[in-house]
mmCIF file of C-alpha atoms in Angstrom:
data_model
loop_
_atom_site.group_PDB
_atom_site.id
_atom_site.type_symbol
_atom_site.label_atom_id
_atom_site.label_comp_id
_atom_site.label_asym_id
_atom_site.label_seq_id
_atom_site.Cartn_x
_atom_site.Cartn_y
_atom_site.Cartn_z
ATOM 1 C CA MET A 16 18.889 5.152 22.783
ATOM 2 C CA THR A 17 17.395 1.477 21.588
ATOM 3 C CA LEU A 18 13.669 1.802 20.082
ATOM 4 C CA LYS A 19 12.006 -1.502 19.504
ATOM 5 C CA ILE A 20 10.303 -2.130 16.524
ATOM 6 C CA GLN A 21 8.225 -4.581 15.155
ATOM 7 C CA ALA A 22 6.025 -5.737 11.757
ATOM 8 C CA VAL A 23 3.851 -8.476 11.275
ATOM 9 C CA TRP A 24 5.510 -9.375 7.887
ATOM 10 C CA SER A 25 6.339 -13.057 7.004
ATOM 11 C CA GLU A 26 9.890 -12.866 7.813
ATOM 12 C CA ASP A 27 10.741 -14.422 4.698
ATOM 13 C CA SER A 28 9.264 -12.265 2.901
ATOM 14 C CA VAL A 29 9.825 -8.922 0.724
ATOM 15 C CA LEU A 30 7.785 -6.534 2.597
ATOM 16 C CA HIS A 31 9.569 -7.486 5.708
ATOM 17 C CA GLU A 32 12.853 -6.839 3.826
ATOM 18 C CA PHE A 33 11.596 -3.495 3.739
ATOM 19 C CA ALA A 34 10.603 -2.710 7.126
ATOM 20 C CA LEU A 35 14.293 -4.007 7.671
ATOM 21 C CA ASP A 36 15.690 -1.473 5.463
ATOM 22 C CA TYR A 37 14.422 1.123 7.496
ATOM 23 C CA VAL A 38 15.519 0.316 10.719
ATOM 24 C CA ASN A 39 19.126 -0.441 8.993
ATOM 25 C CA ILE A 40 19.049 2.888 7.249
ATOM 26 C CA VAL A 41 18.326 4.493 11.037
ATOM 27 C CA ASN A 42 20.922 2.616 12.615
ATOM 28 C CA THR A 43 23.829 3.688 10.069
ATOM 29 C CA ILE A 44 22.321 7.758 10.280
ATOM 30 C CA GLY A 45 21.911 7.686 14.166
ATOM 31 C CA ALA A 46 25.248 6.114 15.131
ATOM 32 C CA GLY A 47 25.697 7.003 18.924
ATOM 33 C CA ARG A 48 22.039 9.128 19.003
ATOM 34 C CA VAL A 49 19.378 5.961 18.291
ATOM 35 C CA ARG A 50 18.881 2.896 17.648
ATOM 36 C CA LEU A 51 16.183 0.241 16.638
ATOM 37 C CA GLU A 52 15.891 -3.297 17.628
ATOM 38 C CA MET A 53 13.415 -5.188 15.794
ATOM 39 C CA LEU A 54 11.607 -8.046 17.085
ATOM 40 C CA PRO A 55 10.521 -10.587 15.452
ATOM 41 C CA ARG A 56 6.992 -11.251 14.252
ATOM 42 C CA GLY A 57 4.508 -12.103 17.155
ATOM 43 C CA ALA A 58 6.771 -10.804 20.169
ATOM 44 C CA VAL A 59 4.366 -8.957 21.446
ATOM 45 C CA VAL A 60 1.840 -8.551 18.888
ATOM 46 C CA SER A 61 0.711 -10.952 15.572
ATOM 47 C CA ARG A 62 -1.711 -8.976 13.495
ATOM 48 C CA GLY A 63 -1.641 -5.416 12.140
ATOM 49 C CA GLY A 64 -4.835 -4.777 13.818
ATOM 50 C CA ASP A 65 -3.168 -4.636 16.990
ATOM 51 C CA LEU A 66 0.120 -2.377 16.342
ATOM 52 C CA TYR A 67 -1.932 0.835 17.198
ATOM 53 C CA GLY A 68 -3.047 -0.391 20.644
ATOM 54 C CA ALA A 69 0.605 -1.640 20.852
ATOM 55 C CA VAL A 70 2.655 1.381 19.887
ATOM 56 C CA ALA A 71 -0.272 3.638 22.071
ATOM 57 C CA SER A 72 0.268 1.774 25.399
ATOM 58 C CA GLY A 73 4.347 1.931 25.294
ATOM 59 C CA ALA A 74 4.335 -1.962 25.019
ATOM 60 C CA LEU A 75 6.165 -1.504 21.569
ATOM 61 C CA ASP A 76 8.630 2.028 20.701
ATOM 62 C CA ALA A 77 7.578 1.290 17.218
ATOM 63 C CA ALA A 78 5.930 -0.261 14.909
ATOM 64 C CA HIS A 79 5.128 -1.133 10.577
ATOM 65 C CA GLY A 80 2.723 -1.460 8.596
ATOM 66 C CA VAL A 81 0.053 0.140 6.910
ATOM 67 C CA ALA A 82 -2.523 2.343 8.186
ATOM 68 C CA SER A 83 -5.326 0.403 6.527
ATOM 69 C CA ASN A 84 -4.845 -2.059 9.295
ATOM 70 C CA GLN A 85 -6.938 0.177 11.316
ATOM 71 C CA TYR A 86 -9.833 0.295 8.302
ATOM 72 C CA GLY A 87 -12.528 -1.548 10.659
ATOM 73 C CA LYS A 88 -12.189 1.249 13.264
ATOM 74 C CA ASP A 89 -12.711 3.942 10.179
ATOM 75 C CA LYS A 90 -12.271 3.707 7.182
ATOM 76 C CA ALA A 91 -10.443 7.224 6.759
ATOM 77 C CA TYR A 92 -6.943 5.291 7.633
ATOM 78 C CA ALA A 93 -7.435 3.265 4.351
ATOM 79 C CA LEU A 94 -6.964 7.405 2.161
ATOM 80 C CA PHE A 95 -3.308 7.240 4.079
ATOM 81 C CA THR A 96 -2.844 3.391 2.582
ATOM 82 C CA THR A 97 -4.770 2.857 -0.879
ATOM 83 C CA PRO A 98 -6.517 6.387 -1.859
ATOM 84 C CA PRO A 99 -9.012 6.485 -4.519
ATOM 85 C CA SER A 100 -7.344 6.511 -8.141
ATOM 86 C CA PHE A 101 -7.142 10.101 -8.987
ATOM 87 C CA GLY A 102 -4.214 9.250 -11.614
ATOM 88 C CA TRP A 103 -1.463 9.946 -8.674
ATOM 89 C CA ASN A 104 0.833 7.622 -7.964
ATOM 90 C CA SER A 105 2.854 6.344 -4.770
ATOM 91 C CA THR A 106 5.615 9.138 -5.246
ATOM 92 C CA GLN A 107 2.861 11.699 -5.675
ATOM 93 C CA MET A 108 1.067 10.216 -3.063
ATOM 94 C CA LEU A 109 3.741 10.842 -0.563
ATOM 95 C CA GLY A 110 4.644 14.513 -2.203
ATOM 96 C CA TRP A 111 1.087 15.122 -0.484
ATOM 97 C CA MET A 112 1.826 14.156 2.874
ATOM 98 C CA ARG A 113 4.663 16.068 2.951
ATOM 99 C CA HIS A 114 3.811 18.575 0.715
ATOM 100 C CA GLY A 115 0.370 19.319 0.124
ATOM 101 C CA GLY A 116 -1.454 18.967 3.571
ATOM 102 C CA GLY A 117 -1.623 15.234 3.903
ATOM 103 C CA GLN A 118 0.605 15.061 7.200
ATOM 104 C CA ALA A 119 -1.348 17.681 8.961
ATOM 105 C CA LEU A 120 -4.721 15.918 8.594
ATOM 106 C CA TYR A 121 -3.025 12.130 9.260
ATOM 107 C CA ASP A 122 -2.046 13.703 12.292
ATOM 108 C CA GLU A 123 -5.477 15.317 12.733
ATOM 109 C CA LEU A 124 -6.777 11.814 12.515
ATOM 110 C CA VAL A 125 -4.419 9.708 14.485
ATOM 111 C CA GLN A 126 -4.220 11.807 17.285
ATOM 112 C CA LYS A 127 -7.164 14.010 17.474
ATOM 113 C CA ILE A 128 -10.132 12.110 16.725
ATOM 114 C CA HIS A 129 -8.766 9.103 17.817
ATOM 115 C CA GLY A 130 -6.785 9.941 20.626
ATOM 116 C CA HIS A 131 -3.768 7.220 20.325
ATOM 117 C CA ASN A 132 -0.368 8.283 21.103
ATOM 118 C CA ILE A 133 1.148 7.784 18.318
ATOM 119 C CA SER A 134 3.062 9.955 16.254
ATOM 120 C CA GLY A 135 4.068 8.668 12.805
ATOM 121 C CA TYR A 136 4.445 9.014 9.007
ATOM 122 C CA LEU A 137 4.403 6.960 5.567
ATOM 123 C CA VAL A 138 6.682 5.815 3.772
ATOM 124 C CA GLY A 139 7.550 3.155 0.501
ATOM 125 C CA PRO A 140 5.811 4.242 -2.319
ATOM 126 C CA MET A 141 4.247 1.246 -4.100
ATOM 127 C CA PRO A 142 3.540 0.271 -7.732
ATOM 128 C CA THR A 143 -0.760 -0.314 -8.869
ATOM 129 C CA GLN A 144 -1.738 -3.093 -7.533
ATOM 130 C CA PRO A 145 -2.666 -6.072 -9.507
ATOM 131 C CA LEU A 146 -6.728 -6.912 -10.678
ATOM 132 C CA GLY A 147 -5.770 -10.062 -8.931
ATOM 133 C CA TRP A 148 -5.328 -14.027 -9.039
ATOM 134 C CA PHE A 149 -8.475 -15.756 -11.153
ATOM 135 C CA LYS A 150 -9.268 -18.909 -11.929
ATOM 136 C CA LYS A 151 -10.926 -18.412 -14.812
ATOM 137 C CA PRO A 152 -11.288 -15.262 -17.618
ATOM 138 C CA ILE A 153 -12.633 -11.821 -16.742
ATOM 139 C CA HIS A 154 -13.910 -10.329 -20.161
ATOM 140 C CA SER A 155 -16.528 -8.041 -18.410
ATOM 141 C CA PRO A 156 -17.874 -6.297 -15.013
ATOM 142 C CA GLU A 157 -20.028 -8.877 -15.422
ATOM 143 C CA ASP A 158 -17.813 -11.659 -14.978
ATOM 144 C CA LEU A 159 -16.373 -10.529 -11.460
ATOM 145 C CA LYS A 160 -20.012 -10.075 -9.773
ATOM 146 C CA GLY A 161 -20.891 -12.592 -7.296
ATOM 147 C CA LEU A 162 -17.572 -13.226 -6.937
ATOM 148 C CA ARG A 163 -15.967 -14.254 -3.285
ATOM 149 C CA PHE A 164 -12.930 -12.279 -3.530
ATOM 150 C CA ARG A 165 -9.850 -11.279 -1.426
ATOM 151 C CA THR A 166 -9.221 -7.445 -0.654
ATOM 152 C CA GLY A 167 -8.118 -4.912 1.765
ATOM 153 C CA GLY A 168 -8.720 -1.218 2.616
ATOM 154 C CA LEU A 169 -11.633 0.715 0.961
ATOM 155 C CA SER A 170 -10.934 -1.797 -2.345
ATOM 156 C CA ALA A 171 -13.108 -3.813 -0.052
ATOM 157 C CA ASP A 172 -16.200 -0.690 -0.575
ATOM 158 C CA VAL A 173 -15.712 -0.357 -4.664
ATOM 159 C CA CYS A 174 -15.634 -4.478 -5.153
ATOM 160 C CA ARG A 175 -18.819 -4.548 -3.566
ATOM 161 C CA VAL A 176 -20.216 -1.821 -5.699
ATOM 162 C CA MET A 177 -19.333 -3.520 -8.180
ATOM 163 C CA GLY A 178 -21.479 -6.822 -6.855
ATOM 164 C CA MET A 179 -18.395 -8.523 -5.679
ATOM 165 C CA GLU A 180 -18.569 -9.983 -2.036
ATOM 166 C CA PRO A 181 -15.011 -8.356 -0.829
ATOM 167 C CA VAL A 182 -13.588 -10.640 2.290
ATOM 168 C CA LEU A 183 -10.920 -9.284 4.679
ATOM 169 C CA ILE A 184 -8.229 -11.805 5.389
ATOM 170 C CA PRO A 185 -4.920 -11.116 6.316
ATOM 171 C CA GLY A 186 -2.857 -11.701 3.267
ATOM 172 C CA ASN A 187 -0.740 -14.496 4.031
ATOM 173 C CA GLU A 188 -3.269 -16.635 4.361
ATOM 174 C CA THR A 189 -4.700 -14.922 1.174
ATOM 175 C CA ALA A 190 -2.854 -17.946 -1.351
ATOM 176 C CA GLU A 191 -4.332 -21.654 0.998
ATOM 177 C CA ALA A 192 -8.015 -19.508 1.138
ATOM 178 C CA LEU A 193 -8.055 -19.223 -2.507
ATOM 179 C CA ALA A 194 -6.439 -23.159 -3.172
ATOM 180 C CA SER A 195 -9.005 -23.749 -0.767
ATOM 181 C CA GLY A 196 -12.383 -22.351 -2.287
ATOM 182 C CA ARG A 197 -12.767 -20.090 1.017
ATOM 183 C CA VAL A 198 -12.565 -17.051 -2.039
ATOM 184 C CA ASP A 199 -12.819 -17.321 -5.687
ATOM 185 C CA ALA A 200 -10.919 -14.738 -6.282
ATOM 186 C CA ALA A 201 -7.697 -12.810 -4.770
ATOM 187 C CA GLU A 202 -5.465 -9.941 -4.988
ATOM 188 C CA TYR A 203 -3.217 -8.990 -2.652
ATOM 189 C CA LEU A 204 0.404 -6.821 -3.454
ATOM 190 C CA ASN A 205 2.572 -7.340 -6.402
ATOM 191 C CA PRO A 206 4.410 -10.325 -8.512
ATOM 192 C CA THR A 207 7.245 -10.831 -5.821
ATOM 193 C CA ILE A 208 4.772 -11.017 -2.605
ATOM 194 C CA ASP A 209 2.675 -12.686 -4.504
ATOM 195 C CA ARG A 210 4.829 -15.473 -5.792
ATOM 196 C CA GLN A 211 6.406 -15.477 -2.028
ATOM 197 C CA VAL A 212 3.429 -16.377 -0.430
ATOM 198 C CA GLY A 213 2.643 -19.949 -3.535
ATOM 199 C CA LEU A 214 -0.494 -17.585 -4.587
ATOM 200 C CA ALA A 215 0.778 -19.015 -8.365
ATOM 201 C CA LYS A 216 0.377 -22.456 -7.060
ATOM 202 C CA ALA A 217 -3.627 -21.305 -6.186
ATOM 203 C CA ALA A 218 -5.169 -19.907 -9.430
ATOM 204 C CA PRO A 219 -3.474 -20.052 -12.844
ATOM 205 C CA LEU A 220 -4.394 -16.856 -14.043
ATOM 206 C CA TYR A 221 -2.852 -13.132 -12.995
ATOM 207 C CA ILE A 222 -5.335 -10.279 -14.525
ATOM 208 C CA VAL A 223 -2.236 -6.887 -14.292
ATOM 209 C CA GLN A 224 -3.396 -3.110 -13.762
ATOM 210 C CA GLY A 225 -6.637 -2.147 -11.456
ATOM 211 C CA TYR A 226 -7.588 0.913 -10.182
ATOM 212 C CA HIS A 227 -9.587 -0.720 -6.666
ATOM 213 C CA GLN A 228 -5.200 0.108 -5.246
ATOM 214 C CA VAL A 229 -3.597 2.009 -7.789
ATOM 215 C CA CYS A 230 -1.017 3.489 -4.803
ATOM 216 C CA GLU A 231 -0.140 2.217 -1.706
ATOM 217 C CA CYS A 232 2.375 3.347 1.215
ATOM 218 C CA PHE A 233 3.428 1.866 4.398
ATOM 219 C CA GLU A 234 3.517 3.032 7.821
ATOM 220 C CA ILE A 235 5.818 3.916 10.472
ATOM 221 C CA ILE A 236 4.385 4.489 13.632
ATOM 222 C CA PHE A 237 6.240 5.403 16.572
ATOM 223 C CA ASN A 238 5.280 6.013 20.526
ATOM 224 C CA LYS A 239 4.209 9.582 20.905
ATOM 225 C CA SER A 240 5.315 10.437 24.374
ATOM 226 C CA ARG A 241 8.820 8.259 23.762
ATOM 227 C CA LEU A 242 8.971 9.971 20.643
ATOM 228 C CA ASP A 243 8.851 13.167 21.897
ATOM 229 C CA ALA A 244 11.209 12.795 25.090
ATOM 230 C CA LEU A 245 14.117 11.862 22.447
ATOM 231 C CA GLY A 246 13.920 15.764 20.895
ATOM 232 C CA ASP A 247 14.095 17.278 17.523
ATOM 233 C CA GLU A 248 17.515 15.990 16.651
ATOM 234 C CA VAL A 249 16.109 12.388 16.483
ATOM 235 C CA LYS A 250 13.094 12.912 15.076
ATOM 236 C CA ARG A 251 14.652 14.389 12.067
ATOM 237 C CA ILE A 252 17.156 11.490 12.183
ATOM 238 C CA LEU A 253 13.791 9.028 12.147
ATOM 239 C CA GLU A 254 12.212 10.936 9.090
ATOM 240 C CA ILE A 255 15.609 11.354 7.088
ATOM 241 C CA ALA A 256 15.676 7.529 7.306
ATOM 242 C CA GLY A 257 11.773 7.292 6.142
ATOM 243 C CA ASP A 258 12.508 9.152 2.982
ATOM 244 C CA ALA A 259 16.011 7.306 2.605
ATOM 245 C CA ALA A 260 14.098 4.183 2.806
ATOM 246 C CA SER A 261 11.216 5.379 0.256
ATOM 247 C CA SER A 262 13.710 6.043 -2.516
ATOM 248 C CA SER A 263 15.995 2.481 -1.226
ATOM 249 C CA MET A 264 12.721 0.704 -2.166
ATOM 250 C CA ALA A 265 11.640 2.349 -5.204
ATOM 251 C CA TYR A 266 14.940 0.909 -6.625
ATOM 252 C CA LYS A 267 14.405 -2.642 -5.652
ATOM 253 C CA GLN A 268 11.773 -2.660 -6.749
ATOM 254 C CA MET A 269 12.215 -1.865 -10.490
ATOM 255 C CA VAL A 270 14.633 -5.285 -9.756
ATOM 256 C CA TYR A 271 12.305 -7.954 -8.095
ATOM 257 C CA TYR A 272 8.745 -6.550 -9.792
ATOM 258 C CA PRO A 273 9.752 -7.430 -13.533
ATOM 259 C CA ARG A 274 11.999 -10.318 -12.536
ATOM 260 C CA ASP A 275 9.091 -11.882 -11.003
ATOM 261 C CA LEU A 276 6.592 -11.577 -12.986
ATOM 262 C CA GLU A 277 8.656 -12.690 -15.480
ATOM 263 C CA GLN A 278 9.092 -16.340 -13.213
ATOM 264 C CA LEU A 279 5.672 -15.946 -12.705
ATOM 265 C CA LYS A 280 5.346 -16.512 -16.526
ATOM 266 C CA VAL A 281 8.629 -18.576 -17.312
ATOM 267 C CA VAL A 282 8.937 -20.543 -13.907
ATOM 268 C CA ASP A 283 5.135 -20.895 -13.251
ATOM 269 C CA LYS A 284 3.379 -21.020 -15.757
ATOM 270 C CA ILE A 285 0.974 -18.889 -14.697
ATOM 271 C CA THR A 286 -1.143 -16.579 -17.648
ATOM 272 C CA VAL A 287 -0.831 -12.581 -17.541
ATOM 273 C CA MET A 288 -3.294 -10.332 -18.464
ATOM 274 C CA GLN A 289 -4.326 -6.821 -18.654
ATOM 275 C CA ALA A 290 -7.139 -6.205 -17.171
ATOM 276 C CA PRO A 291 -10.099 -5.574 -18.922
ATOM 277 C CA GLU A 292 -11.184 -1.740 -20.138
ATOM 278 C CA SER A 293 -14.352 -2.209 -18.792
ATOM 279 C CA VAL A 294 -13.127 -3.476 -15.956
ATOM 280 C CA LEU A 295 -10.977 -0.279 -15.271
ATOM 281 C CA ASP A 296 -13.685 1.971 -16.543
ATOM 282 C CA ALA A 297 -16.309 0.309 -14.146
ATOM 283 C CA GLN A 298 -13.937 0.488 -11.288
ATOM 284 C CA LEU A 299 -13.645 4.519 -11.134
ATOM 285 C CA ALA A 300 -17.224 4.229 -11.691
ATOM 286 C CA ALA A 301 -17.493 2.207 -8.144
ATOM 287 C CA TRP A 302 -15.142 5.146 -6.578
ATOM 288 C CA ALA A 303 -16.988 7.781 -7.343
ATOM 289 C CA ILE A 304 -19.735 6.337 -5.412
ATOM 290 C CA VAL A 305 -17.995 4.633 -2.720
ATOM 291 C CA ILE A 306 -16.417 8.652 -2.286
ATOM 292 C CA GLU A 307 -19.370 10.340 -2.278
ATOM 293 C CA ASP A 308 -21.274 7.431 0.208
ATOM 294 C CA LEU A 309 -18.642 8.102 2.536
ATOM 295 C CA SER A 310 -18.197 11.340 2.075
ATOM 296 C CA ALA A 311 -21.123 11.794 4.677
ATOM 297 C CA ASP A 312 -18.093 12.127 6.744
ATOM 298 C CA PRO A 313 -16.993 15.282 7.407
ATOM 299 C CA PHE A 314 -12.877 14.614 7.832
ATOM 300 C CA PHE A 315 -13.046 11.843 5.108
ATOM 301 C CA LYS A 316 -14.409 14.886 2.573
ATOM 302 C CA LYS A 317 -11.693 17.066 4.062
ATOM 303 C CA VAL A 318 -9.479 14.338 3.429
ATOM 304 C CA ILE A 319 -10.492 13.550 -0.079
ATOM 305 C CA ASP A 320 -11.007 17.356 -1.239
ATOM 306 C CA SER A 321 -7.257 17.671 0.147
ATOM 307 C CA GLN A 322 -5.978 14.802 -2.164
ATOM 308 C CA ARG A 323 -8.234 16.307 -5.225
ATOM 309 C CA ALA A 324 -6.205 19.739 -5.741
ATOM 310 C CA TRP A 325 -3.180 18.050 -4.748
ATOM 311 C CA THR A 326 -3.699 15.463 -7.901
ATOM 312 C CA LYS A 327 -5.699 18.127 -10.025
ATOM 313 C CA THR A 328 -2.155 20.319 -9.880
ATOM 314 C CA VAL A 329 0.916 17.968 -9.920
ATOM 315 C CA VAL A 330 -1.245 14.845 -11.893
ATOM 316 C CA GLY A 331 -2.193 17.490 -14.688
ATOM 317 C CA PHE A 332 0.845 18.628 -15.004
ATOM 318 C CA ASP A 333 2.649 15.864 -15.669
ATOM 319 C CA LEU A 334 0.393 14.882 -18.010
ATOM 320 C CA VAL A 335 0.658 18.053 -19.999
ATOM 321 C CA TRP A 336 4.582 17.925 -19.285
ATOM 322 C CA ASP A 337 6.100 14.448 -20.163
ATOM 323 C CA ALA A 338 6.646 12.936 -23.060
ATOM 324 C CA PRO A 339 4.780 9.991 -23.609
ATOM 325 C CA ARG A 340 6.602 7.211 -22.358
ATOM 326 C CA GLU A 341 4.832 4.287 -24.095
ATOM 327 C CA ARG A 342 5.450 5.759 -27.772
ATOM 328 C CA ALA A 343 9.104 6.072 -26.901
ATOM 329 C CA PHE A 344 9.251 2.532 -25.737
ATOM 330 C CA ASP A 345 7.741 1.810 -28.680
ATOM 331 C CA PHE A 346 9.617 3.250 -31.017
ATOM 332 C CA PHE A 347 12.975 0.958 -29.785
ATOM 333 C CA ASN A 348 11.525 -2.313 -28.054
ATOM 334 C CA ASN A 349 8.996 -2.550 -30.736
ATOM 335 C CA PRO A 350 9.811 -1.528 -34.204
#
């Protein structure tokens, strides 16, 4: 049983590497029962927004991307990519998907509300995204107002509330847009992919931390009719491979991201600074407005309520239970 899968990440990028890791894990544990064949970028579609149509129609058996590719059709999709900053991280977001009711809500959105012939799930926990790349320092929320800012998903709504002009363009076009002046500032994803796409050549200042996209996960989708015909055993193999790929990706990020952040500073001579607290506070205030406005949609509110209930319990436990990491780190590294 060979399923054809496609992603739209640049094939020399770390994102494509993560997609291939999932494929290789499936092919290892599914030997003799199911196999994935990764098609070249552009083999069937070239843009992330077209993956749903290709998979639902059967032109592709599967695809690797992010749910917020469908943001333009329904903003609720972004809740399954980069949800509001409720104090959680991406691993806790995947926990919500697996054990907090998130998967049922995802299925309701994809299959019932929009009628797609698709089965999917989230994989690959990603850390907080940087505030972004800038050509001049940012000291307060006032410095952000009026900036044409490349971002994606619900971050665009947050930026708009903050007085910025969000510009939605594919990640691999971000460096060119920033260098040419199509945008004044931009954020993409992490130090590894940001460096790979050339953002270090487009702006001299990298501001890290932010509440606009505090966690993110990939999405893997399958043609539902095709998947159902393969039976429960194959479905379980594909799901287990997703969890294994999530772990593999989390471990690789521990190597890649610190290394490439250091390369940005030492090799590329980029100035790296943390986002001002006033900007972080303004982002949270903007999130509150976005959530209230978009919760006029009953399904959007249903997902938000579920996420808030999960984070109140899970993050609340962590904050009480875990010893402060910063104190221990400082004790041994900054005596």
